[in-house]
PDB file of C-alpha atoms in Angstrom:
ATOM      1  CA  MET A   1      33.176   4.098   5.989  1.00  0.00           C
ATOM      2  CA  ARG A   2      35.793   6.193   4.246  1.00  0.00           C
ATOM      3  CA  ILE A   3      39.314   6.120   5.615  1.00  0.00           C
ATOM      4  CA  THR A   4      39.971   9.251   7.497  1.00  0.00           C
ATOM      5  CA  ALA A   5      42.728  10.429   9.692  1.00  0.00           C
ATOM      6  CA  ILE A   6      40.812  11.257  12.751  1.00  0.00           C
ATOM      7  CA  GLY A   7      41.604   9.514  15.908  1.00  0.00           C
ATOM      8  CA  ALA A   8      40.917  10.367  19.904  1.00  0.00           C
ATOM      9  CA  THR A   9      39.799  11.701  23.805  1.00  0.00           C
ATOM     10  CA  ALA A  10      41.087   9.634  25.794  1.00  0.00           C
ATOM     11  CA  THR A  11      39.567   4.993  40.485  1.00  0.00           C
ATOM     12  CA  ALA A  12      39.307   3.799  47.347  1.00  0.00           C
ATOM     13  CA  VAL A  13      40.109   0.741  49.139  1.00  0.00           C
ATOM     14  CA  ALA A  14      38.961   0.594  52.856  1.00  0.00           C
ATOM     15  CA  VAL A  15      40.117  -2.634  54.692  1.00  0.00           C
ATOM     16  CA  LEU A  16      38.211  -3.331  57.906  1.00  0.00           C
ATOM     17  CA  ALA A  17      39.368  -5.257  61.126  1.00  0.00           C
ATOM     18  CA  SER A  18      38.122  -6.846  64.319  1.00  0.00           C
ATOM     19  CA  PRO A  19      39.249  -4.602  67.253  1.00  0.00           C
ATOM     20  CA  ILE A  20      42.221  -5.916  69.216  1.00  0.00           C
ATOM     21  CA  THR A  21      40.956  -7.595  72.464  1.00  0.00           C
ATOM     22  CA  SER A  22      42.945  -9.043  75.634  1.00  0.00           C
ATOM     23  CA  THR A  23      40.551 -12.135  75.611  1.00  0.00           C
ATOM     24  CA  PRO A  24      43.013 -15.203  75.465  1.00  0.00           C
ATOM     25  CA  ALA A  25      42.906 -17.053  72.093  1.00  0.00           C
ATOM     26  CA  PRO A  26      41.031 -19.994  72.528  1.00  0.00           C
ATOM     27  CA  THR A  27      42.717 -23.251  72.446  1.00  0.00           C
ATOM     28  CA  PRO A  28      43.259 -25.679  69.015  1.00  0.00           C
ATOM     29  CA  ALA A  29      40.428 -27.800  70.647  1.00  0.00           C
ATOM     30  CA  THR A  30      37.643 -25.157  70.951  1.00  0.00           C
ATOM     31  CA  VAL A  31      38.346 -23.630  67.821  1.00  0.00           C
ATOM     32  CA  PRO A  32      35.039 -24.312  65.852  1.00  0.00           C
ATOM     33  CA  ALA A  33      35.406 -26.194  62.510  1.00  0.00           C
ATOM     34  CA  VAL A  34      34.303 -23.852  59.774  1.00  0.00           C
ATOM     35  CA  PRO A  35      32.184 -25.860  57.018  1.00  0.00           C
ATOM     36  CA  ALA A  36      33.714 -26.087  53.830  1.00  0.00           C
ATOM     37  CA  ALA A  37      30.545 -25.019  52.115  1.00  0.00           C
ATOM     38  CA  SER A  38      30.886 -21.402  54.173  1.00  0.00           C
ATOM     39  CA  VAL A  39      34.588 -20.467  52.644  1.00  0.00           C
ATOM     40  CA  VAL A  40      34.347 -17.807  49.983  1.00  0.00           C
ATOM     41  CA  SER A  41      36.760 -18.046  47.482  1.00  0.00           C
ATOM     42  CA  LYS A  42      38.668 -15.405  45.969  1.00  0.00           C
ATOM     43  CA  PRO A  43      36.838 -14.231  42.753  1.00  0.00           C
ATOM     44  CA  ALA A  44      38.475 -14.470  39.617  1.00  0.00           C
ATOM     45  CA  LYS A  45      40.758 -11.575  38.207  1.00  0.00           C
ATOM     46  CA  ALA A  46      39.444  -9.722  35.519  1.00  0.00           C
ATOM     47  CA  ALA A  47      41.450  -8.811  32.308  1.00  0.00           C
ATOM     48  CA  SER A  48      40.662  -4.860  32.331  1.00  0.00           C
ATOM     49  CA  VAL A  49      41.984  -1.715  30.802  1.00  0.00           C
ATOM     50  CA  HIS A  50      41.570   1.596  32.126  1.00  0.00           C
ATOM     51  CA  GLY A  51      43.159   5.177  31.666  1.00  0.00           C
ATOM     52  CA  GLU A  52      43.090   8.310  29.035  1.00  0.00           C
ATOM     53  CA  ALA A  53      46.082  10.106  27.007  1.00  0.00           C
ATOM     54  CA  ARG A  54      46.641  11.749  24.410  1.00  0.00           C
ATOM     55  CA  ILE A  55      49.082  10.604  21.325  1.00  0.00           C
ATOM     56  CA  SER A  56      51.583  11.417  19.207  1.00  0.00           C
ATOM     57  CA  TYR A  57      50.251  10.155  15.451  1.00  0.00           C
ATOM     58  CA  ILE A  58      52.797  10.737  12.480  1.00  0.00           C
ATOM     59  CA  GLU A  59      50.610  11.735  10.243  1.00  0.00           C
ATOM     60  CA  SER A  60      48.856  14.203  12.302  1.00  0.00           C
ATOM     61  CA  ILE A  61      51.410  15.068  14.301  1.00  0.00           C
ATOM     62  CA  HIS A  62      50.266  18.739  15.242  1.00  0.00           C
ATOM     63  CA  ASP A  63      46.728  17.424  16.089  1.00  0.00           C
ATOM     64  CA  ASP A  64      45.466  17.573  19.490  1.00  0.00           C
ATOM     65  CA  ILE A  65      44.132  13.208  19.615  1.00  0.00           C
ATOM     66  CA  ARG A  66      42.711  11.847  22.969  1.00  0.00           C
ATOM     67  CA  PHE A  67      41.417   8.482  23.651  1.00  0.00           C
ATOM     68  CA  THR A  68      39.754   7.455  26.988  1.00  0.00           C
ATOM     69  CA  ILE A  69      39.131   3.750  27.369  1.00  0.00           C
ATOM     70  CA  HIS A  70      37.627   1.931  30.415  1.00  0.00           C
ATOM     71  CA  ALA A  71      37.141  -2.340  29.491  1.00  0.00           C
ATOM     72  CA  GLU A  72      36.379  -5.090  31.449  1.00  0.00           C
ATOM     73  CA  GLN A  73      36.502  -8.778  30.300  1.00  0.00           C
ATOM     74  CA  THR A  74      33.299 -10.162  30.926  1.00  0.00           C
ATOM     75  CA  PRO A  75      33.228 -13.803  29.522  1.00  0.00           C
ATOM     76  CA  PHE A  76      30.430 -15.357  28.166  1.00  0.00           C
ATOM     77  CA  THR A  77      27.442 -12.302  28.226  1.00  0.00           C
ATOM     78  CA  ARG A  78      27.116 -12.048  25.029  1.00  0.00           C
ATOM     79  CA  PRO A  79      25.564 -15.159  23.272  1.00  0.00           C
ATOM     80  CA  MET A  80      26.064 -15.802  19.969  1.00  0.00           C
ATOM     81  CA  PRO A  81      23.588 -18.562  18.433  1.00  0.00           C
ATOM     82  CA  PRO A  82      23.860 -20.517  16.870  1.00  0.00           C
ATOM     83  CA  THR A  83      27.432 -21.243  16.466  1.00  0.00           C
ATOM     84  CA  ALA A  84      28.244 -19.971  20.342  1.00  0.00           C
ATOM     85  CA  PRO A  85      25.423 -19.358  22.684  1.00  0.00           C
ATOM     86  CA  GLU A  86      27.110 -18.859  25.266  1.00  0.00           C
ATOM     87  CA  GLY A  87      28.802 -16.303  23.985  1.00  0.00           C
ATOM     88  CA  LEU A  88      33.041 -15.978  24.092  1.00  0.00           C
ATOM     89  CA  PRO A  89      35.547 -15.803  26.591  1.00  0.00           C
ATOM     90  CA  THR A  90      36.675 -12.314  25.418  1.00  0.00           C
ATOM     91  CA  ASP A  91      33.343 -11.193  25.807  1.00  0.00           C
ATOM     92  CA  ALA A  92      33.375  -7.264  27.573  1.00  0.00           C
ATOM     93  CA  ARG A  93      32.085  -3.978  28.706  1.00  0.00           C
ATOM     94  CA  GLY A  94      32.863  -0.522  28.953  1.00  0.00           C
ATOM     95  CA  THR A  95      33.118   2.467  27.049  1.00  0.00           C
ATOM     96  CA  LEU A  96      35.706   4.114  25.079  1.00  0.00           C
ATOM     97  CA  LYS A  97      35.860   7.853  23.414  1.00  0.00           C
ATOM     98  CA  PHE A  98      37.823   9.560  21.705  1.00  0.00           C
ATOM     99  CA  SER A  99      38.525  13.019  19.940  1.00  0.00           C
ATOM    100  CA  HIS A 100      40.676  14.488  17.382  1.00  0.00           C
ATOM    101  CA  SER A 101      41.138  18.405  17.249  1.00  0.00           C
ATOM    102  CA  ARG A 102      42.496  20.459  14.225  1.00  0.00           C
ATOM    103  CA  GLY A 103      42.517  24.134  14.925  1.00  0.00           C
ATOM    104  CA  GLU A 104      38.797  24.783  15.659  1.00  0.00           C
ATOM    105  CA  VAL A 105      37.546  21.478  13.968  1.00  0.00           C
ATOM    106  CA  THR A 106      37.151  18.279  16.519  1.00  0.00           C
ATOM    107  CA  GLY A 107      35.956  14.728  15.395  1.00  0.00           C
ATOM    108  CA  TRP A 108      34.765  12.261  18.427  1.00  0.00           C
ATOM    109  CA  ALA A 109      33.121   8.943  18.968  1.00  0.00           C
ATOM    110  CA  GLU A 110      31.796   7.239  21.888  1.00  0.00           C
ATOM    111  CA  ALA A 111      31.385   3.388  21.469  1.00  0.00           C
ATOM    112  CA  THR A 112      30.301   0.200  23.709  1.00  0.00           C
ATOM    113  CA  VAL A 113      32.913  -2.329  24.007  1.00  0.00           C
ATOM    114  CA  ASP A 114      31.856  -5.879  23.082  1.00  0.00           C
ATOM    115  CA  CYS A 115      35.578  -7.256  23.191  1.00  0.00           C
ATOM    116  CA  LEU A 116      38.983  -7.351  25.003  1.00  0.00           C
ATOM    117  CA  VAL A 117      41.990  -9.908  25.157  1.00  0.00           C
ATOM    118  CA  THR A 118      45.344  -9.050  27.332  1.00  0.00           C
ATOM    119  CA  SER A 119      49.066 -10.020  27.031  1.00  0.00           C
ATOM    120  CA  GLY A 120      51.301  -8.870  29.927  1.00  0.00           C
ATOM    121  CA  ARG A 121      51.323  -5.295  29.517  1.00  0.00           C
ATOM    122  CA  THR A 122      49.386  -5.061  26.067  1.00  0.00           C
ATOM    123  CA  ALA A 123      45.242  -5.247  25.467  1.00  0.00           C
ATOM    124  CA  THR A 124      42.999  -5.388  22.750  1.00  0.00           C
ATOM    125  CA  LEU A 125      40.134  -4.702  22.316  1.00  0.00           C
ATOM    126  CA  THR A 126      36.559  -3.604  19.885  1.00  0.00           C
ATOM    127  CA  ALA A 127      34.270  -0.816  20.672  1.00  0.00           C
ATOM    128  CA  VAL A 128      30.889  -0.266  18.342  1.00  0.00           C
ATOM    129  CA  VAL A 129      29.744   3.093  17.917  1.00  0.00           C
ATOM    130  CA  THR A 130      27.184   4.556  19.843  1.00  0.00           C
ATOM    131  CA  LYS A 131      27.589   8.481  18.654  1.00  0.00           C
ATOM    132  CA  SER A 132      29.627  10.222  16.267  1.00  0.00           C
ATOM    133  CA  ASN A 133      30.678  13.336  14.230  1.00  0.00           C
ATOM    134  CA  VAL A 134      32.688  11.529  11.813  1.00  0.00           C
ATOM    135  CA  GLU A 135      31.677   7.539  12.291  1.00  0.00           C
ATOM    136  CA  GLU A 136      28.887   5.722  11.577  1.00  0.00           C
ATOM    137  CA  PRO A 137      26.736   4.567  14.362  1.00  0.00           C
ATOM    138  CA  GLY A 138      27.440   0.864  14.653  1.00  0.00           C
ATOM    139  CA  ALA A 139      30.578   0.469  13.429  1.00  0.00           C
ATOM    140  CA  ARG A 140      33.255  -1.544  15.353  1.00  0.00           C
ATOM    141  CA  LEU A 141      36.742  -0.047  15.891  1.00  0.00           C
ATOM    142  CA  GLY A 142      39.746  -1.753  16.621  1.00  0.00           C
ATOM    143  CA  ILE A 143      41.774  -0.459  19.433  1.00  0.00           C
ATOM    144  CA  SER A 144      45.246  -1.774  20.911  1.00  0.00           C
ATOM    145  CA  VAL A 145      47.131  -0.299  24.068  1.00  0.00           C
ATOM    146  CA  GLN A 146      50.559  -1.411  25.507  1.00  0.00           C
ATOM    147  CA  GLN A 147      51.394  -0.062  29.329  1.00  0.00           C
ATOM    148  CA  GLY A 148      55.201   1.266  29.080  1.00  0.00           C
ATOM    149  CA  GLY A 149      57.566   0.095  31.633  1.00  0.00           C
ATOM    150  CA  LYS A 150      61.033   0.705  32.840  1.00  0.00           C
ATOM    151  CA  GLY A 151      60.563   4.107  31.559  1.00  0.00           C
ATOM    152  CA  LYS A 152      59.061   3.629  28.535  1.00  0.00           C
ATOM    153  CA  PRO A 153      55.850   5.561  27.618  1.00  0.00           C
ATOM    154  CA  ASP A 154      52.586   4.015  26.924  1.00  0.00           C
ATOM    155  CA  ARG A 155      51.666   3.000  23.274  1.00  0.00           C
ATOM    156  CA  LEU A 156      48.067   2.541  21.389  1.00  0.00           C
ATOM    157  CA  GLY A 157      46.813   1.689  17.756  1.00  0.00           C
ATOM    158  CA  PHE A 158      44.016   2.356  16.128  1.00  0.00           C
ATOM    159  CA  SER A 159      42.041   0.688  13.314  1.00  0.00           C
ATOM    160  CA  TRP A 160      41.552   3.183  10.905  1.00  0.00           C
ATOM    161  CA  GLY A 161      43.969   5.678   8.763  1.00  0.00           C
ATOM    162  CA  VAL A 162      47.033   3.734   8.034  1.00  0.00           C
ATOM    163  CA  VAL A 163      45.677   0.139   8.045  1.00  0.00           C
ATOM    164  CA  ASN A 164      42.730  -1.931   7.856  1.00  0.00           C
ATOM    165  CA  VAL A 165      42.846  -1.267   4.039  1.00  0.00           C
ATOM    166  CA  ASP A 166      41.254  -3.424   1.445  1.00  0.00           C
ATOM    167  CA  PRO A 167      42.475  -2.174  -2.042  1.00  0.00           C
ATOM    168  CA  GLU A 168      39.884  -3.046  -3.773  1.00  0.00           C
ATOM    169  CA  ASN A 169      37.006  -2.549  -1.530  1.00  0.00           C
ATOM    170  CA  VAL A 170      36.573   1.152  -2.622  1.00  0.00           C
ATOM    171  CA  ASP A 171      32.799   3.395  -3.047  1.00  0.00           C
ATOM    172  CA  GLU A 172      31.380   4.816  -6.467  1.00  0.00           C
ATOM    173  CA  ASN A 173      33.778   7.266  -6.354  1.00  0.00           C
ATOM    174  CA  GLY A 174      36.547   4.902  -6.540  1.00  0.00           C
ATOM    175  CA  GLN A 175      37.699   6.227  -2.890  1.00  0.00           C
ATOM    176  CA  LEU A 176      38.812   3.495  -0.532  1.00  0.00           C
ATOM    177  CA  VAL A 177      36.156   2.225   2.091  1.00  0.00           C
ATOM    178  CA  ARG A 178      37.730   1.168   5.328  1.00  0.00           C
ATOM    179  CA  PRO A 179      36.647  -2.358   6.380  1.00  0.00           C
ATOM    180  CA  GLN A 180      34.600  -2.766   9.832  1.00  0.00           C
ATOM    181  CA  ALA A 181      36.995  -4.503  12.128  1.00  0.00           C
ATOM    182  CA  GLY A 182      35.823  -8.100  13.728  1.00  0.00           C
ATOM    183  CA  SER A 183      35.908  -8.450  17.299  1.00  0.00           C
ATOM    184  CA  CYS A 184      38.943  -7.827  19.667  1.00  0.00           C
ATOM    185  CA  MET A 185      40.902  -7.459  16.000  1.00  0.00           C
ATOM    186  CA  ALA A 186      43.285  -4.302  16.192  1.00  0.00           C
ATOM    187  CA  PRO A 187      46.809  -2.959  14.715  1.00  0.00           C
ATOM    188  CA  ALA A 188      50.135  -3.137  17.142  1.00  0.00           C
ATOM    189  CA  PRO A 189      49.942  -0.048  18.851  1.00  0.00           C
ATOM    190  CA  PHE A 190      51.574   2.440  16.702  1.00  0.00           C
ATOM    191  CA  THR A 191      51.422   5.610  18.205  1.00  0.00           C
ATOM    192  CA  THR A 192      53.099   7.015  20.846  1.00  0.00           C
ATOM    193  CA  VAL A 193      51.335   8.579  24.336  1.00  0.00           C
ATOM    194  CA  ILE A 194      52.442  12.035  25.257  1.00  0.00           C
ATOM    195  CA  LYS A 195      50.019  12.765  28.320  1.00  0.00           C
ATOM    196  CA  GLY A 196      48.331  10.605  30.525  1.00  0.00           C
ATOM    197  CA  GLY A 197      48.595   6.766  30.440  1.00  0.00           C
ATOM    198  CA  TYR A 198      46.592   3.200  30.474  1.00  0.00           C
ATOM    199  CA  LYS A 199      46.841   0.362  33.131  1.00  0.00           C
ATOM    200  CA  VAL A 200      46.542  -2.515  31.817  1.00  0.00           C
ATOM    201  CA  VAL A 201      45.474  -5.996  33.765  1.00  0.00           C
ATOM    202  CA  HIS A 202      45.877  -9.542  32.279  1.00  0.00           C
ATOM    203  CA  ALA A 203      44.241 -12.303  33.127  1.00  0.00           C
ATOM    204  CA  GLU A 204      44.142 -15.726  30.901  1.00  0.00           C
ATOM    205  CA  ILE A 205      41.183 -16.249  28.786  1.00  0.00           C
ATOM    206  CA  THR A 206      38.436 -18.847  30.033  1.00  0.00           C
ATOM    207  CA  LYS A 207      37.766 -22.291  28.594  1.00  0.00           C
ATOM    208  CA  SER A 208      34.344 -22.252  26.869  1.00  0.00           C
ATOM    209  CA  PRO A 209      32.079 -24.519  28.433  1.00  0.00           C
ATOM    210  CA  THR A 210      31.290 -27.837  27.256  1.00  0.00           C
ATOM    211  CA  GLN A 211      29.159 -28.611  24.393  1.00  0.00           C
ATOM    212  CA  PRO A 212      26.195 -30.597  25.107  1.00  0.00           C
ATOM    213  CA  GLU A 213      26.223 -33.900  23.710  1.00  0.00           C
ATOM    214  CA  PRO A 214      23.869 -34.224  20.907  1.00  0.00           C
ATOM    215  CA  ALA A 215      20.710 -36.399  22.154  1.00  0.00           C
ATOM    216  CA  PRO A 216      20.800 -39.936  20.566  1.00  0.00           C
ATOM    217  CA  PRO A 217      18.196 -40.443  17.366  1.00  0.00           C
ATOM    218  CA  HIS A 218      14.847 -42.329  18.565  1.00  0.00           C
ATOM    219  CA  SER A 219      14.885 -46.106  17.179  1.00  0.00           C
TER     220      SER A 219
END
């Protein structure tokens, strides 16, 4: 993967209530007890980031660069034996799409999200390319998103262009080759959203399952 300046394109809740009747409310003595086992606990909130936006990138200030992101954390759904047989608390699913248009030329990519971690209004995620005219299938891309507040715009960063450079990693022609991003690795959100935006939902990461104790040796 050579370093490029290509960048990116970026859901009704119904509440049902029982009808009100004139039947008197039962006295405390007649209220049936609810078995503890029948109480349904509220599912834990999942970290997520959704939205689409056009960004302003200093290296391509007049270009049309858009990112569309739909990602949700799904802890321990991507086993990685033998070191992480259950997967990781930052495992995620979703899609990333970007397009970068300059005149009549457009670079684009579609990728599958594999990792997501959040902190407040900020999220970092990675996605593995499935289709593209500028990226190699299988390449992992790192994206950061910061949801703006108090009138400030959203921001976004990506793991190519002015970051993720290894000076000693060059091809046969001496051109820099961009290293692949590790899972959930992305730079700070260094560009500004100028149209559209993102919604970040934060959730603390889940503790990894306890590893079983090794069986004692036979005597």
